[in-house]
Amino acid sequence: MSALLSSTPFSTIFAPSELTRFLLPTQSRLQLSSLTRYRSGFKSGTSRSLNLRCCSTMPVQDQSENPSCSQDSLFYSRAFWVTKSIIAWNVGAGEGECYLYASRKAELCVAGDGIQGHDVKIKLERTNYGLPQQVIEKFPHIRDYSAFEVPATLDFQSLVKCQLAVGIFNPYGKCASATGLQLPGILDELFSYTGPLGAVFATEAVSLYLWAPTAQAVEALIYKSPSEADPVEIVQLKELDGVWSAKGPTHWEGCYYVYEVSVYHPSTLRIEKCVSNDPYARGLSADGKWTLLVNLDSDDVKPEGWDNLQDEKPNLLSFSDVSIYELHVRDFSASDPTVSHEFQGSYLAFTSQDSAGVQHLKRLSSAGITHVHLLPTYQFAGVEDEKHKWKYTDIEKLNSFPPDSEEQQALITAIQDEDGYNWGYNPVLWGVPKGSYAGNANGPCRIVEFRKMVQALNRIGLRVVLDVVYNHLHASGPFSDFSVLDKIVPGYFLRRNADGGIENSTCVNNTASEHFMVERLILDDLKCWAVHYKIDGFRFDLMGHIMKRTMLKAKSLLNSLSTEENGVDGSSIYIYGEGWDFGEVAKNGRGINASQFNLFGAGIGSFNDRIRDALLGGSPFGHPLHQGFVTGLYLEPNGHDLGDKANVERMLTVSKDHIQVGMAANLKDFVLTNCDGQEVKGSEVLMYDGKPVGYASSPVETVNYVSAHDNETLFDIISLKTPKDISVEERCRMNHLATSVIALSQGIPFFHAGDEMLRSKSIDRDSYNSGDWFNRLDFSYNSNNWGVGIPPKEKNERNWPLIKPRLADPSYKPQKSHILAAVENFLNLMQIRYSSPLFRLKTANAIQERVRFHNTGPSWIPGLIVMSIEDGHQGVPGLSQLDPIYSYIVVIINPCPTDVSFANLALKAKSLQLHPVQMNSTDVVKNSTYDASSGCFNVPARTTSVFVQPR
């Protein structure tokens, strides 16, 4: 009947005899509560990246009415159709009869005696046993709702296409409460689908498939080219079990299309004709409004040698060997004069072999960096794909202002939504490369050039990681050009709260991976990037908002890809993400989510914020002057009140424990001696809120970092937290000290592009939309971009009083010599990491057996970390031999402003010498010494020294 319904009036389908079938006996009664619209407070298409203020628009309510049973109550969806036989609703037990109402034309209205305008009215029966366990597992946030039985004989496929509501009545026959319904439960049960979706190309035809079980009609409008105003063809799609399809001629390839979907939309309470791109789009027109019919398997969109790229990829023996360099496509080359003008800020800049940027990447690769993590490169909002629409600022004028001026940020923010810059965390279509980074945003150019970028990076020894943002979408509703999924199946793809409002804890339009077809879309998208773009890793933005089940399926899917079947080796694809646990998903509020603690044993990496906060001090959300291990806590106070001297010293000792757990890959069960002299596990070392520091089961589950695109750069936060009277040389040493901890820790080291060059964004804490000016990278090493004006007001004004005097002080600005020294130090650290497998142990067991921390307990030397890593010897019982060159390594991290001597009996009489890389460097580290007779080490101020025992 569902196929008939798409083209037949409702009254024709439901004859009087059938209507009687719907009205089966039932019972009970319900109740409503607060008012929050499905629409929440966001107008379609107005959101920007992570810069949204989440709010709600309340309906105007006549105080004489019952607010739970008024016309406005239909704007809310407080009942859940969880299976075809059960509707869940949070209503009291003392209410009367309950009914389900349906209107094909969306004509439901609430009157005093009930809901009018329905085509169908169905009596529901309240059960006495609550919701079944499988429903509670799928929807844990409604576990205490009442359950109402739905007659089994209904035509469910037809009903879900209607405007739906439930109403409950008091014993006097008056409507006590009414509300709309949330449908993901029944849609998953009836319409979960694993067949083809999107455009499918065959030798004899091009076929279109769209999953849209709530749609009443779907048309595809075919356009010959993006310049044509009128479609050359309008095709009616036919439905089978919720999937709409059409078959067309092969000459459709290269054309463009959009869907026109007639569907009930709960945000307007109307049947809307939604014009939308295909959720499975693989190409777009330049304005992003039409989907390109492009076959990614066609030789026409493959660079020369593309099919054999797997054979050229750099070797990766183990995920423990991974190290990551985080980079924004536009940052990389937009300001690089050694890149041709037409390639600046684009994919093809990575193919410019002689540019300063590519030469820098080659140096990083030679030193050991294995992966380049690219900030979002899918189709996002916030930047026009057509470059002629961009606005620019006068660079000479910007350069003319003082380093602490407000003028630069005023000029940048005046055009920030019309220039060519945005980080890209505003997803519109996950499966299409962003057009603004291509030479031509129309046609297949973006596909070819993206592939050339991957090819070029692989060929200089770097694997490519994509930053994927599956946790939210930029827009919702039936009208915005940037809304896609919420036009196709309104209310399904986005996670909704108990009132039916869209959850916005990620910032806007949270997606719901707990729903089958949302999870499927994520998995299909990952496979597309892995197979068709040969991507080597994925970083999941706000991964904690995705279900653990989805992440495990993603890992399994990628791992199953083979060179023989798919042209790629999926076993070498590394995945990691932000395992933060907050919002509606916190504490498994929507199911078991992919949070740091829940991912124990999954083999999926998560960012270790513990080591970041201990090194820098406080947190990104705390006071900006709160110092940490490398920024002078206790050793060089900046005047910010952290309590008395004993309290500050205690903070330093606790920070050191956190860092040591992190250096042991943040393992949950790693045993060490804490600052109180007790033997404890990593999970027994606690943060200030009482949560465990250690949470990982293996080193590949920990991504250690001290800075990333979010928040201030490493050099900027050091400049903010340190005392004003220290020198820029000392701040540079602190920058190097922080990167050394990350580089020499067990686990996966992660670096923000520019950490190695003292990168500054003029202390901008959130440069997502701050233009090229504040985000510049200079691979000539002439400047680190310090002092280019007060950072934009929107995110930084509160800290302007702290920032302004620092930017105005010329002594804060590093010179070229400082930058060159920082680059050398960073390259040396990476060479040291890759000089021995002992820095990249593969298992928790190996770390526990081989890694030790000295200078622990209450009698420690303040501010000194001493770590040793032991190897076995061939043919000798005990530890196996991993390193053919070194049998023992000692790492000493000295954050003190003075040289430090440290002696330990356990380290006496060894044949230790300074690592040859450091011995041959130009840094003061070459002055580090070790005396075998006493076991005494001497390490210069703010220096990390590595001693090795050659075989």
mmCIF file of C-alpha atoms in Angstrom, residues 388-628:
data_model
loop_
_atom_site.group_PDB
_atom_site.id
_atom_site.type_symbol
_atom_site.label_atom_id
_atom_site.label_comp_id
_atom_site.label_asym_id
_atom_site.label_seq_id
_atom_site.Cartn_x
_atom_site.Cartn_y
_atom_site.Cartn_z
ATOM 1 C CA HIS A 388 35.317 35.581 -7.188
ATOM 2 C CA LYS A 389 32.727 36.027 -4.444
ATOM 3 C CA TRP A 390 35.346 36.369 -1.705
ATOM 4 C CA LYS A 391 36.212 39.641 -0.043
ATOM 5 C CA TYR A 392 39.759 40.585 0.927
ATOM 6 C CA THR A 393 41.508 43.003 3.258
ATOM 7 C CA ASP A 394 44.405 45.243 2.292
ATOM 8 C CA ILE A 395 47.537 43.471 3.575
ATOM 9 C CA GLU A 396 49.632 46.646 3.467
ATOM 10 C CA LYS A 397 47.066 48.397 5.587
ATOM 11 C CA LEU A 398 47.020 45.521 8.096
ATOM 12 C CA ASN A 399 50.808 45.629 8.274
ATOM 13 C CA SER A 400 50.740 49.344 9.033
ATOM 14 C CA PHE A 401 49.046 48.996 12.424
ATOM 15 C CA PRO A 402 50.849 48.470 15.770
ATOM 16 C CA PRO A 403 51.184 44.907 17.122
ATOM 17 C CA ASP A 404 48.579 45.533 19.853
ATOM 18 C CA SER A 405 46.097 47.451 17.702
ATOM 19 C CA GLU A 406 42.388 46.642 17.501
ATOM 20 C CA GLU A 407 42.291 47.710 13.843
ATOM 21 C CA GLN A 408 43.449 44.422 12.340
ATOM 22 C CA GLN A 409 40.736 42.353 13.990
ATOM 23 C CA ALA A 410 38.093 44.936 13.094
ATOM 24 C CA LEU A 411 38.988 44.712 9.402
ATOM 25 C CA ILE A 412 39.203 40.910 9.451
ATOM 26 C CA THR A 413 35.906 40.374 11.267
ATOM 27 C CA ALA A 414 34.121 42.845 8.986
ATOM 28 C CA ILE A 415 34.482 40.326 6.137
ATOM 29 C CA GLN A 416 34.973 37.080 8.079
ATOM 30 C CA ASP A 417 31.837 35.465 6.663
ATOM 31 C CA GLU A 418 32.623 36.554 3.104
ATOM 32 C CA ASP A 419 36.316 35.714 2.793
ATOM 33 C CA GLY A 420 37.939 32.403 1.867
ATOM 34 C CA TYR A 421 38.658 31.224 5.400
ATOM 35 C CA ASN A 422 36.998 28.886 7.870
ATOM 36 C CA TRP A 423 38.211 25.827 9.738
ATOM 37 C CA GLY A 424 35.275 23.911 8.270
ATOM 38 C CA TYR A 425 33.473 22.441 11.259
ATOM 39 C CA ASN A 426 30.128 23.351 9.609
ATOM 40 C CA PRO A 427 29.348 20.165 7.673
ATOM 41 C CA VAL A 428 26.838 20.246 4.838
ATOM 42 C CA LEU A 429 27.742 17.106 2.850
ATOM 43 C CA TRP A 430 30.226 14.649 4.324
ATOM 44 C CA GLY A 431 31.113 12.825 1.098
ATOM 45 C CA VAL A 432 32.211 15.636 -1.241
ATOM 46 C CA PRO A 433 35.593 17.442 -1.184
ATOM 47 C CA LYS A 434 35.296 21.146 -0.409
ATOM 48 C CA GLY A 435 35.083 23.167 -3.604
ATOM 49 C CA SER A 436 36.838 26.305 -2.362
ATOM 50 C CA TYR A 437 40.148 24.417 -2.230
ATOM 51 C CA ALA A 438 39.861 23.408 -5.911
ATOM 52 C CA GLY A 439 40.819 25.309 -9.047
ATOM 53 C CA ASN A 440 37.266 24.942 -10.349
ATOM 54 C CA ALA A 441 34.413 24.100 -8.000
ATOM 55 C CA ASN A 442 32.210 22.895 -10.877
ATOM 56 C CA GLY A 443 32.558 19.471 -12.418
ATOM 57 C CA PRO A 444 34.993 16.813 -11.168
ATOM 58 C CA CYS A 445 37.961 19.174 -10.644
ATOM 59 C CA ARG A 446 37.729 19.053 -6.835
ATOM 60 C CA ILE A 447 37.835 15.243 -6.959
ATOM 61 C CA VAL A 448 40.887 15.060 -9.201
ATOM 62 C CA GLU A 449 42.810 17.734 -7.295
ATOM 63 C CA PHE A 450 42.017 16.191 -3.914
ATOM 64 C CA ARG A 451 43.401 12.897 -5.184
ATOM 65 C CA LYS A 452 46.514 14.651 -6.466
ATOM 66 C CA MET A 453 47.030 16.109 -2.991
ATOM 67 C CA VAL A 454 46.808 12.681 -1.338
ATOM 68 C CA GLN A 455 49.138 11.262 -3.978
ATOM 69 C CA ALA A 456 51.681 14.053 -3.465
ATOM 70 C CA LEU A 457 51.699 13.685 0.321
ATOM 71 C CA ASN A 458 52.059 9.917 0.147
ATOM 72 C CA ARG A 459 54.967 10.283 -2.238
ATOM 73 C CA ILE A 460 56.940 12.444 0.210
ATOM 74 C CA GLY A 461 56.418 9.834 2.923
ATOM 75 C CA LEU A 462 53.306 11.218 4.624
ATOM 76 C CA ARG A 463 50.039 9.414 5.113
ATOM 77 C CA VAL A 464 46.829 11.491 5.140
ATOM 78 C CA VAL A 465 44.262 11.753 7.937
ATOM 79 C CA LEU A 466 40.859 13.343 7.374
ATOM 80 C CA ASP A 467 39.074 15.282 10.096
ATOM 81 C CA VAL A 468 35.497 13.989 9.965
ATOM 82 C CA VAL A 469 32.627 15.762 11.703
ATOM 83 C CA TYR A 470 29.824 13.242 11.948
ATOM 84 C CA ASN A 471 28.507 14.580 15.265
ATOM 85 C CA HIS A 472 26.562 17.545 13.881
ATOM 86 C CA LEU A 473 25.342 19.329 10.777
ATOM 87 C CA HIS A 474 25.417 22.999 9.906
ATOM 88 C CA ALA A 475 21.723 23.443 9.194
ATOM 89 C CA SER A 476 18.318 21.857 9.635
ATOM 90 C CA GLY A 477 14.735 22.500 8.620
ATOM 91 C CA PRO A 478 13.011 22.534 5.206
ATOM 92 C CA PHE A 479 14.282 25.820 3.790
ATOM 93 C CA SER A 480 18.039 26.373 4.212
ATOM 94 C CA ASP A 481 20.293 25.658 1.225
ATOM 95 C CA PHE A 482 22.680 24.034 3.716
ATOM 96 C CA SER A 483 20.070 21.620 5.105
ATOM 97 C CA VAL A 484 20.122 18.168 3.508
ATOM 98 C CA LEU A 485 19.362 15.253 5.814
ATOM 99 C CA ASP A 486 16.603 17.050 7.699
ATOM 100 C CA LYS A 487 14.827 17.695 4.391
ATOM 101 C CA ILE A 488 14.953 14.052 3.332
ATOM 102 C CA VAL A 489 13.665 12.396 6.523
ATOM 103 C CA PRO A 490 12.750 15.211 8.924
ATOM 104 C CA GLY A 491 13.339 14.418 12.580
ATOM 105 C CA TYR A 492 15.315 11.228 11.958
ATOM 106 C CA PHE A 493 18.951 12.093 11.333
ATOM 107 C CA LEU A 494 19.204 14.680 14.120
ATOM 108 C CA ARG A 495 19.149 13.803 17.806
ATOM 109 C CA ARG A 496 16.149 15.273 19.601
ATOM 110 C CA ASN A 497 15.384 15.960 23.218
ATOM 111 C CA ALA A 498 12.366 14.880 25.254
ATOM 112 C CA ASP A 499 10.297 17.736 23.811
ATOM 113 C CA GLY A 500 11.323 17.035 20.232
ATOM 114 C CA GLY A 501 13.769 19.929 20.028
ATOM 115 C CA ILE A 502 17.087 19.322 18.260
ATOM 116 C CA GLU A 503 19.954 18.689 20.655
ATOM 117 C CA ASN A 504 22.690 21.291 20.295
ATOM 118 C CA SER A 505 25.365 20.269 22.818
ATOM 119 C CA THR A 506 27.974 19.901 20.048
ATOM 120 C CA CYS A 507 26.926 23.447 19.214
ATOM 121 C CA VAL A 508 24.185 22.852 16.671
ATOM 122 C CA ASN A 509 22.121 20.075 15.063
ATOM 123 C CA ASN A 510 23.557 17.006 16.798
ATOM 124 C CA THR A 511 23.299 13.871 14.687
ATOM 125 C CA ALA A 512 22.021 10.562 16.047
ATOM 126 C CA SER A 513 24.390 7.701 15.224
ATOM 127 C CA GLU A 514 22.262 5.458 17.446
ATOM 128 C CA HIS A 515 19.749 5.410 14.563
ATOM 129 C CA PHE A 516 20.437 2.698 12.009
ATOM 130 C CA MET A 517 20.516 4.778 8.844
ATOM 131 C CA VAL A 518 22.580 7.543 10.429
ATOM 132 C CA GLU A 519 25.159 4.971 11.422
ATOM 133 C CA ARG A 520 24.990 3.474 7.953
ATOM 134 C CA LEU A 521 25.589 6.858 6.321
ATOM 135 C CA ILE A 522 28.663 7.394 8.518
ATOM 136 C CA LEU A 523 30.064 3.959 7.667
ATOM 137 C CA ASP A 524 29.372 4.362 3.951
ATOM 138 C CA ASP A 525 31.043 7.757 3.980
ATOM 139 C CA LEU A 526 34.163 6.427 5.703
ATOM 140 C CA LYS A 527 34.399 3.616 3.177
ATOM 141 C CA CYS A 528 34.075 6.092 0.304
ATOM 142 C CA TRP A 529 36.950 8.240 1.581
ATOM 143 C CA ALA A 530 39.099 5.206 2.335
ATOM 144 C CA VAL A 531 38.523 3.453 -0.988
ATOM 145 C CA HIS A 532 38.001 6.284 -3.462
ATOM 146 C CA TYR A 533 40.445 8.796 -1.939
ATOM 147 C CA LYS A 534 42.859 6.296 -0.327
ATOM 148 C CA ILE A 535 42.743 8.064 3.026
ATOM 149 C CA ASP A 536 45.042 6.629 5.694
ATOM 150 C CA GLY A 537 43.320 7.705 8.892
ATOM 151 C CA PHE A 538 40.313 9.462 10.366
ATOM 152 C CA ARG A 539 40.083 11.898 13.245
ATOM 153 C CA PHE A 540 36.558 12.027 14.691
ATOM 154 C CA ASP A 541 35.460 15.426 15.895
ATOM 155 C CA LEU A 542 33.571 15.184 19.218
ATOM 156 C CA MET A 543 33.769 11.413 18.970
ATOM 157 C CA GLY A 544 32.075 11.073 22.366
ATOM 158 C CA HIS A 545 28.817 12.166 20.707
ATOM 159 C CA ILE A 546 28.987 9.105 18.471
ATOM 160 C CA MET A 547 27.980 5.701 19.792
ATOM 161 C CA LYS A 548 30.748 3.240 20.656
ATOM 162 C CA ARG A 549 28.966 0.639 18.532
ATOM 163 C CA THR A 550 29.321 2.912 15.497
ATOM 164 C CA MET A 551 33.021 3.432 16.140
ATOM 165 C CA LEU A 552 33.656 -0.291 16.528
ATOM 166 C CA LYS A 553 31.815 -0.951 13.268
ATOM 167 C CA ALA A 554 33.864 1.779 11.601
ATOM 168 C CA LYS A 555 37.096 0.195 12.802
ATOM 169 C CA SER A 556 35.985 -3.251 11.662
ATOM 170 C CA LEU A 557 34.801 -1.982 8.281
ATOM 171 C CA LEU A 558 38.029 -0.137 7.550
ATOM 172 C CA ASN A 559 40.129 -3.043 8.757
ATOM 173 C CA SER A 560 38.310 -5.358 6.336
ATOM 174 C CA LEU A 561 39.387 -3.376 3.264
ATOM 175 C CA SER A 562 42.051 -5.138 1.222
ATOM 176 C CA THR A 563 44.351 -4.196 -1.620
ATOM 177 C CA GLU A 564 42.987 -7.053 -3.723
ATOM 178 C CA GLU A 565 39.312 -6.165 -3.293
ATOM 179 C CA ASN A 566 39.373 -2.423 -2.622
ATOM 180 C CA GLY A 567 42.765 -1.140 -3.747
ATOM 181 C CA VAL A 568 43.702 -0.130 -0.192
ATOM 182 C CA ASP A 569 45.080 -1.843 2.896
ATOM 183 C CA GLY A 570 42.477 -1.061 5.545
ATOM 184 C CA SER A 571 44.520 -2.674 8.300
ATOM 185 C CA SER A 572 46.832 0.367 8.214
ATOM 186 C CA ILE A 573 44.049 2.961 8.636
ATOM 187 C CA TYR A 574 44.294 4.552 12.074
ATOM 188 C CA ILE A 575 41.255 6.133 13.741
ATOM 189 C CA TYR A 576 41.122 8.436 16.738
ATOM 190 C CA GLY A 577 39.088 11.317 18.048
ATOM 191 C CA GLU A 578 37.839 13.523 20.834
ATOM 192 C CA GLY A 579 36.398 11.258 23.527
ATOM 193 C CA TRP A 580 34.851 14.042 25.578
ATOM 194 C CA ASP A 581 31.780 12.971 27.573
ATOM 195 C CA PHE A 582 29.245 15.804 27.875
ATOM 196 C CA GLY A 583 25.792 16.935 26.826
ATOM 197 C CA GLU A 584 22.883 14.574 26.359
ATOM 198 C CA VAL A 585 25.224 11.618 25.674
ATOM 199 C CA ALA A 586 27.138 11.993 28.962
ATOM 200 C CA LYS A 587 27.203 8.931 31.190
ATOM 201 C CA ASN A 588 25.735 6.824 28.382
ATOM 202 C CA GLY A 589 22.593 8.953 28.296
ATOM 203 C CA ARG A 590 21.752 7.863 24.737
ATOM 204 C CA GLY A 591 23.528 4.524 24.768
ATOM 205 C CA ILE A 592 27.159 3.560 25.263
ATOM 206 C CA ASN A 593 29.044 6.402 23.620
ATOM 207 C CA ALA A 594 32.605 6.590 22.336
ATOM 208 C CA SER A 595 34.035 8.391 25.351
ATOM 209 C CA GLN A 596 37.554 7.992 26.686
ATOM 210 C CA PHE A 597 36.545 5.507 29.384
ATOM 211 C CA ASN A 598 34.123 3.542 27.203
ATOM 212 C CA LEU A 599 36.747 2.986 24.487
ATOM 213 C CA PHE A 600 39.008 0.953 26.793
ATOM 214 C CA GLY A 601 40.125 -2.072 24.757
ATOM 215 C CA ALA A 602 38.689 -0.798 21.461
ATOM 216 C CA GLY A 603 42.030 -0.003 19.812
ATOM 217 C CA ILE A 604 40.715 3.454 18.924
ATOM 218 C CA GLY A 605 42.742 6.506 19.917
ATOM 219 C CA SER A 606 41.419 9.386 21.995
ATOM 220 C CA PHE A 607 43.014 12.719 22.803
ATOM 221 C CA ASN A 608 44.683 12.821 26.214
ATOM 222 C CA ASP A 609 43.676 16.132 27.752
ATOM 223 C CA ARG A 610 45.281 15.130 31.084
ATOM 224 C CA ILE A 611 48.851 15.515 29.859
ATOM 225 C CA ARG A 612 47.966 18.748 28.021
ATOM 226 C CA ASP A 613 46.482 20.374 31.118
ATOM 227 C CA ALA A 614 49.258 19.199 33.433
ATOM 228 C CA LEU A 615 51.934 20.566 31.108
ATOM 229 C CA LEU A 616 50.302 23.928 30.450
ATOM 230 C CA GLY A 617 48.286 24.444 33.639
ATOM 231 C CA GLY A 618 44.588 24.670 34.402
ATOM 232 C CA SER A 619 42.439 23.927 31.380
ATOM 233 C CA PRO A 620 41.325 25.775 28.247
ATOM 234 C CA PHE A 621 38.216 26.774 30.189
ATOM 235 C CA GLY A 622 40.010 27.987 33.314
ATOM 236 C CA HIS A 623 41.923 31.146 34.169
ATOM 237 C CA PRO A 624 44.460 31.911 31.419
ATOM 238 C CA LEU A 625 47.209 32.651 33.971
ATOM 239 C CA HIS A 626 46.950 29.277 35.715
ATOM 240 C CA GLN A 627 50.439 27.833 35.337
ATOM 241 C CA GLY A 628 51.500 24.258 34.724
#
